[in-house]
Tab-separated table of C-alpha atoms in Angstrom:
chain	number	residue	atom	x	y	z
A	1	MET	CA	7.672	-24.562	-23.058
A	2	SER	CA	11.043	-23.288	-22.097
A	3	GLN	CA	11.707	-19.587	-22.264
A	4	ALA	CA	14.657	-20.188	-24.586
A	5	GLU	CA	12.387	-21.475	-27.347
A	6	GLY	CA	9.234	-19.600	-26.363
A	7	SER	CA	5.650	-20.810	-26.249
A	8	LEU	CA	4.008	-22.243	-29.320
A	9	GLU	CA	1.536	-19.364	-29.455
A	10	ARG	CA	4.422	-16.884	-29.421
A	11	LEU	CA	5.930	-18.659	-32.437
A	12	VAL	CA	2.583	-18.535	-34.238
A	13	ARG	CA	2.361	-14.788	-33.555
A	14	LYS	CA	5.808	-14.321	-35.080
A	15	VAL	CA	4.690	-16.171	-38.204
A	16	GLU	CA	1.593	-13.960	-38.397
A	17	ALA	CA	3.708	-10.803	-38.014
A	18	ARG	CA	5.983	-11.836	-40.868
A	19	ALA	CA	2.983	-12.666	-43.052
A	20	ALA	CA	1.421	-9.273	-42.244
A	21	ALA	CA	4.679	-7.602	-43.276
A	22	GLY	CA	4.372	-9.197	-46.716
A	23	GLU	CA	6.826	-12.056	-46.228
A	24	ALA	CA	5.871	-15.357	-47.816
A	25	VAL	CA	5.196	-18.068	-45.234
A	26	SER	CA	7.751	-20.653	-46.296
A	27	ILE	CA	9.623	-23.465	-44.617
A	28	GLY	CA	12.507	-21.024	-44.356
A	29	THR	CA	10.226	-18.563	-42.541
A	30	LEU	CA	9.324	-21.253	-40.032
A	31	ARG	CA	13.020	-22.021	-39.558
A	32	ASN	CA	13.859	-18.357	-39.023
A	33	VAL	CA	11.027	-17.962	-36.509
A	34	ALA	CA	12.041	-21.087	-34.599
A	35	GLY	CA	15.805	-20.548	-34.784
A	36	ALA	CA	18.378	-22.771	-36.438
A	37	GLN	CA	19.119	-24.499	-33.121
A	38	ALA	CA	15.470	-25.217	-32.254
A	39	ALA	CA	14.907	-28.601	-33.868
A	40	GLY	CA	11.633	-29.161	-32.014
A	41	PRO	CA	9.753	-26.160	-33.467
A	42	MET	CA	11.340	-26.819	-36.876
A	43	LEU	CA	9.646	-30.215	-36.814
A	44	LEU	CA	6.470	-29.016	-35.108
A	45	LEU	CA	5.359	-26.042	-37.189
A	46	PRO	CA	5.601	-27.748	-40.622
A	47	ALA	CA	3.979	-30.913	-39.236
A	48	LEU	CA	1.018	-28.862	-38.010
A	49	ILE	CA	0.443	-27.698	-41.590
A	50	VAL	CA	-0.303	-31.319	-42.543
A	51	VAL	CA	-2.452	-31.783	-39.431
A	52	SER	CA	-4.475	-28.745	-40.529
A	53	PRO	CA	-7.049	-28.750	-43.357
A	54	LEU	CA	-4.239	-27.616	-45.697
A	55	SER	CA	-3.078	-31.237	-45.835
A	56	ILE	CA	-5.330	-31.660	-48.882
A	57	LEU	CA	-3.081	-29.360	-50.939
A	58	PRO	CA	-1.065	-31.437	-53.448
A	59	GLY	CA	2.607	-31.727	-52.543
A	60	VAL	CA	2.330	-30.308	-49.015
A	61	PRO	CA	2.676	-33.682	-47.206
A	62	SER	CA	5.652	-34.586	-49.411
A	63	LEU	CA	7.488	-31.324	-48.685
A	64	VAL	CA	6.776	-31.586	-44.966
A	65	GLY	CA	7.936	-35.207	-45.046
A	66	LEU	CA	11.223	-34.162	-46.653
A	67	ASN	CA	11.656	-31.383	-44.084
A	68	THR	CA	11.035	-33.951	-41.338
A	69	VAL	CA	13.634	-36.355	-42.734
A	70	LEU	CA	16.264	-33.608	-42.914
A	71	VAL	CA	15.557	-31.999	-39.532
A	72	ALA	CA	15.006	-35.239	-37.594
A	73	GLY	CA	17.948	-36.861	-39.333
A	74	GLN	CA	20.292	-34.092	-38.197
A	75	LEU	CA	18.800	-34.253	-34.706
A	76	MET	CA	19.409	-37.999	-34.645
A	77	LEU	CA	23.046	-37.388	-35.616
A	78	GLY	CA	23.462	-34.849	-32.812
A	79	ARG	CA	23.905	-31.699	-34.921
A	80	ASN	CA	23.478	-28.440	-33.007
A	81	ARG	CA	22.464	-26.311	-35.992
A	82	ILE	CA	19.882	-27.505	-38.494
A	83	TRP	CA	20.589	-27.021	-42.202
A	84	LEU	CA	18.006	-27.018	-44.983
A	85	PRO	CA	18.654	-26.719	-48.736
A	86	GLY	CA	17.702	-23.362	-50.192
A	87	TRP	CA	15.141	-24.727	-52.650
A	88	LEU	CA	13.238	-26.419	-49.814
A	89	ALA	CA	13.458	-23.403	-47.504
A	90	ARG	CA	11.920	-21.228	-50.253
A	91	ARG	CA	8.810	-23.394	-50.646
A	92	SER	CA	5.913	-21.295	-49.406
A	93	LEU	CA	2.152	-21.288	-48.963
A	94	ALA	CA	-0.039	-19.205	-51.226
A	95	PRO	CA	-1.201	-16.033	-49.391
A	96	LYS	CA	-4.845	-17.183	-49.549
A	97	HIS	CA	-3.974	-20.217	-47.422
A	98	VAL	CA	-2.028	-18.391	-44.712
A	99	GLY	CA	-5.151	-17.105	-42.937
A	100	LYS	CA	-6.616	-20.621	-42.805
A	101	LEU	CA	-3.378	-21.949	-41.350
A	102	LEU	CA	-3.211	-19.275	-38.644
A	103	SER	CA	-6.855	-19.771	-37.689
A	104	PHE	CA	-6.007	-23.435	-37.124
A	105	LEU	CA	-2.710	-22.834	-35.317
A	106	TYR	CA	-3.952	-20.341	-32.716
A	107	PRO	CA	-6.414	-22.606	-30.852
A	108	VAL	CA	-4.026	-25.550	-31.157
A	109	SER	CA	-1.131	-23.500	-29.751
A	110	ARG	CA	-3.188	-22.220	-26.816
A	111	MET	CA	-4.309	-25.729	-25.945
A	112	ALA	CA	-0.766	-27.096	-26.209
A	113	ASP	CA	0.734	-24.291	-24.124
A	114	GLY	CA	-1.830	-24.975	-21.411
A	115	VAL	CA	-0.985	-28.681	-21.204
A	116	VAL	CA	2.744	-29.166	-21.734
A	117	ARG	CA	5.453	-28.198	-19.288
A	118	ARG	CA	8.999	-29.144	-18.330
A	119	ARG	CA	8.856	-32.426	-16.368
A	120	TRP	CA	10.181	-35.990	-16.204
A	121	LEU	CA	13.407	-34.849	-17.862
A	122	VAL	CA	14.889	-38.336	-17.736
A	123	LEU	CA	12.586	-39.213	-20.649
A	124	THR	CA	13.808	-36.284	-22.739
A	125	GLY	CA	17.541	-36.984	-22.651
A	126	THR	CA	19.897	-37.242	-25.587
A	127	TRP	CA	19.207	-40.869	-26.472
A	128	ALA	CA	15.456	-40.444	-26.059
A	129	ARG	CA	15.576	-37.507	-28.472
A	130	ARG	CA	17.665	-39.414	-30.989
A	131	LEU	CA	15.459	-42.487	-30.842
A	132	GLY	CA	12.321	-40.392	-31.291
A	133	ALA	CA	13.993	-38.514	-34.131
A	134	GLY	CA	14.679	-41.846	-35.827
A	135	VAL	CA	10.960	-42.645	-35.713
A	136	CYS	CA	10.220	-39.224	-37.213
A	137	VAL	CA	12.685	-39.910	-40.042
A	138	LEU	CA	10.714	-43.045	-40.917
A	139	MET	CA	7.417	-41.163	-40.713
A	140	GLY	CA	8.735	-38.368	-42.923
A	141	ALA	CA	10.102	-40.846	-45.462
A	142	ILE	CA	6.712	-42.495	-46.009
A	143	MET	CA	4.655	-39.284	-46.066
A	144	PRO	CA	4.990	-38.817	-49.861
A	145	LEU	CA	3.389	-42.254	-50.293
A	146	LEU	CA	0.693	-41.536	-47.703
A	147	GLU	CA	-0.339	-38.448	-49.649
A	148	PHE	CA	-2.529	-40.706	-51.812
A	149	ILE	CA	-4.308	-42.354	-48.849
A	150	PRO	CA	-6.947	-40.146	-47.172
A	151	LEU	CA	-6.058	-39.020	-43.613
A	152	SER	CA	-2.928	-41.195	-43.445
A	153	SER	CA	-0.512	-38.286	-43.907
A	154	THR	CA	-2.401	-36.371	-41.204
A	155	ILE	CA	-1.914	-39.278	-38.785
A	156	ALA	CA	1.815	-39.425	-39.582
A	157	ALA	CA	2.129	-35.657	-39.146
A	158	SER	CA	0.307	-35.880	-35.804
A	159	VAL	CA	2.883	-38.407	-34.591
A	160	ILE	CA	5.680	-36.062	-35.630
A	161	ALA	CA	3.963	-33.033	-34.076
A	162	ILE	CA	3.436	-34.682	-30.681
A	163	PHE	CA	7.084	-35.739	-30.489
A	164	ALA	CA	8.219	-32.285	-31.592
A	165	LEU	CA	6.025	-30.647	-28.954
A	166	ALA	CA	7.435	-32.924	-26.250
A	167	LEU	CA	10.959	-32.180	-27.504
A	168	SER	CA	10.396	-28.420	-27.526
A	169	ALA	CA	8.904	-28.359	-24.032
A	170	ARG	CA	11.126	-31.136	-22.625
A	171	ASP	CA	7.941	-32.766	-21.386
A	172	GLY	CA	8.811	-36.336	-20.396
A	173	LEU	CA	5.196	-37.237	-19.620
A	174	LEU	CA	4.137	-36.241	-23.130
A	175	THR	CA	7.060	-38.268	-24.482
A	176	LEU	CA	5.767	-41.317	-22.615
A	177	VAL	CA	2.256	-40.741	-23.976
A	178	TRP	CA	3.761	-40.414	-27.452
A	179	TRP	CA	5.492	-43.795	-27.196
A	180	GLY	CA	2.217	-45.353	-26.027
A	181	CYS	CA	0.299	-43.890	-28.966
A	182	LEU	CA	3.038	-45.040	-31.323
A	183	ALA	CA	2.784	-48.607	-30.005
A	184	VAL	CA	-0.988	-48.582	-30.583
A	185	LEU	CA	-0.518	-47.287	-34.134
A	186	VAL	CA	2.061	-49.972	-34.920
A	187	ALA	CA	-0.220	-52.708	-33.607
A	188	LEU	CA	-3.153	-51.288	-35.549
A	189	GLY	CA	-1.028	-51.057	-38.688
A	190	LEU	CA	0.070	-54.682	-38.407
A	191	TRP	CA	-3.548	-55.714	-38.045
A	192	LEU	CA	-4.882	-53.592	-40.919
A	193	ALA	CA	-2.011	-53.998	-43.403
A	194	PRO	CA	-2.950	-57.479	-44.685
A	195	GLN	CA	-6.582	-56.435	-45.118
A	196	ALA	CA	-5.597	-53.264	-46.993
A	197	ILE	CA	-3.197	-55.144	-49.286
A	198	GLY	CA	-5.820	-57.784	-49.976
A	199	LEU	CA	-8.426	-55.139	-50.756
A	200	VAL	CA	-6.161	-53.209	-53.132
A	201	PHE	CA	-4.543	-56.123	-54.967
A	202	GLY	CA	-7.287	-58.716	-54.583
A	203	VAL	CA	-5.044	-61.321	-52.952
A	204	ASP	CA	-5.159	-63.152	-49.656
A	205	VAL	CA	-2.408	-62.032	-47.280
A	206	PRO	CA	-1.758	-63.895	-43.986
A	207	ASP	CA	-2.491	-61.862	-40.870
A	208	LEU	CA	0.621	-60.334	-39.320
A	209	VAL	CA	-1.098	-60.446	-35.929
A	210	PRO	CA	-2.825	-63.802	-35.286
A	211	PRO	CA	-6.523	-63.354	-34.470
A	212	LEU	CA	-7.613	-64.111	-30.925
A	213	GLU	CA	-10.157	-66.884	-30.648
A	214	GLY	CA	-12.877	-67.053	-28.021
A	215	THR	CA	-14.760	-64.489	-25.987
A	216	PRO	CA	-12.876	-61.750	-24.076
A	217	LEU	CA	-13.456	-63.621	-20.785
A	218	GLU	CA	-12.098	-66.860	-22.240
A	219	ILE	CA	-9.010	-65.053	-23.545
A	220	LEU	CA	-8.303	-63.287	-20.239
A	221	ASP	CA	-9.203	-66.228	-17.982
A	222	PRO	CA	-5.724	-67.886	-18.005
A	223	LEU	CA	-4.153	-64.514	-17.114
A	224	LEU	CA	-6.273	-64.022	-13.990
A	225	PRO	CA	-5.312	-65.451	-10.573
A	226	GLY	CA	-6.734	-68.929	-10.353
A	227	GLY	CA	-8.170	-68.490	-13.812
A	228	ASP	CA	-6.566	-71.464	-15.477
A	229	THR	CA	-9.425	-73.927	-15.491
A	230	SER	CA	-7.778	-76.482	-17.761
A	231	GLU	CA	-8.409	-80.002	-16.548
A	232	THR	CA	-5.542	-82.319	-15.849
A	233	PRO	CA	-5.912	-85.959	-16.975
């Protein structure tokens, strides 16, 4: 990551130092550690809480989702300084959970710092950031609903965290990977949604993505050179 924002592990160490000094680890703490102008870490650190085993704590995905909507929304609008309401900034983890969070964040931060770097800056420009922030707003908005579906809030938080990491590091390659993963998730969601609705409500819902008929070779055959074997009358 850039020196201006510091490495992810350095941010985690700052959180640990504040916790050791007796400060409650709150959303406001994460904002103070990241800096009011560092939208990437302000999205990343809370999202990693939901990626961690602490996602099972009631209300955590909802609070992180609200933080995501506010931070990503301001990023999308081009604000330089990120504002959070006081009541949200004061929401904190119980001291008994802080150690579990840090034990999760340290290996993740070391792995991330070893992979990401500043590159392909054309994919991290202003409009790319705003468009990605818009996706994060949508993800944050649905996280309170996903809290009742196992692992779904963790998947949404992972999407937010990867974008935030790419934003913080200005890593265009990671941004490209993020868009690819997002496309796969959307396609998977369109395929699974009718089945999930039918299972929950006991009704038949038409497939949003028409099923492909035939074997894989039959499906791909028309796309291959000289593969169209249809007979002409």
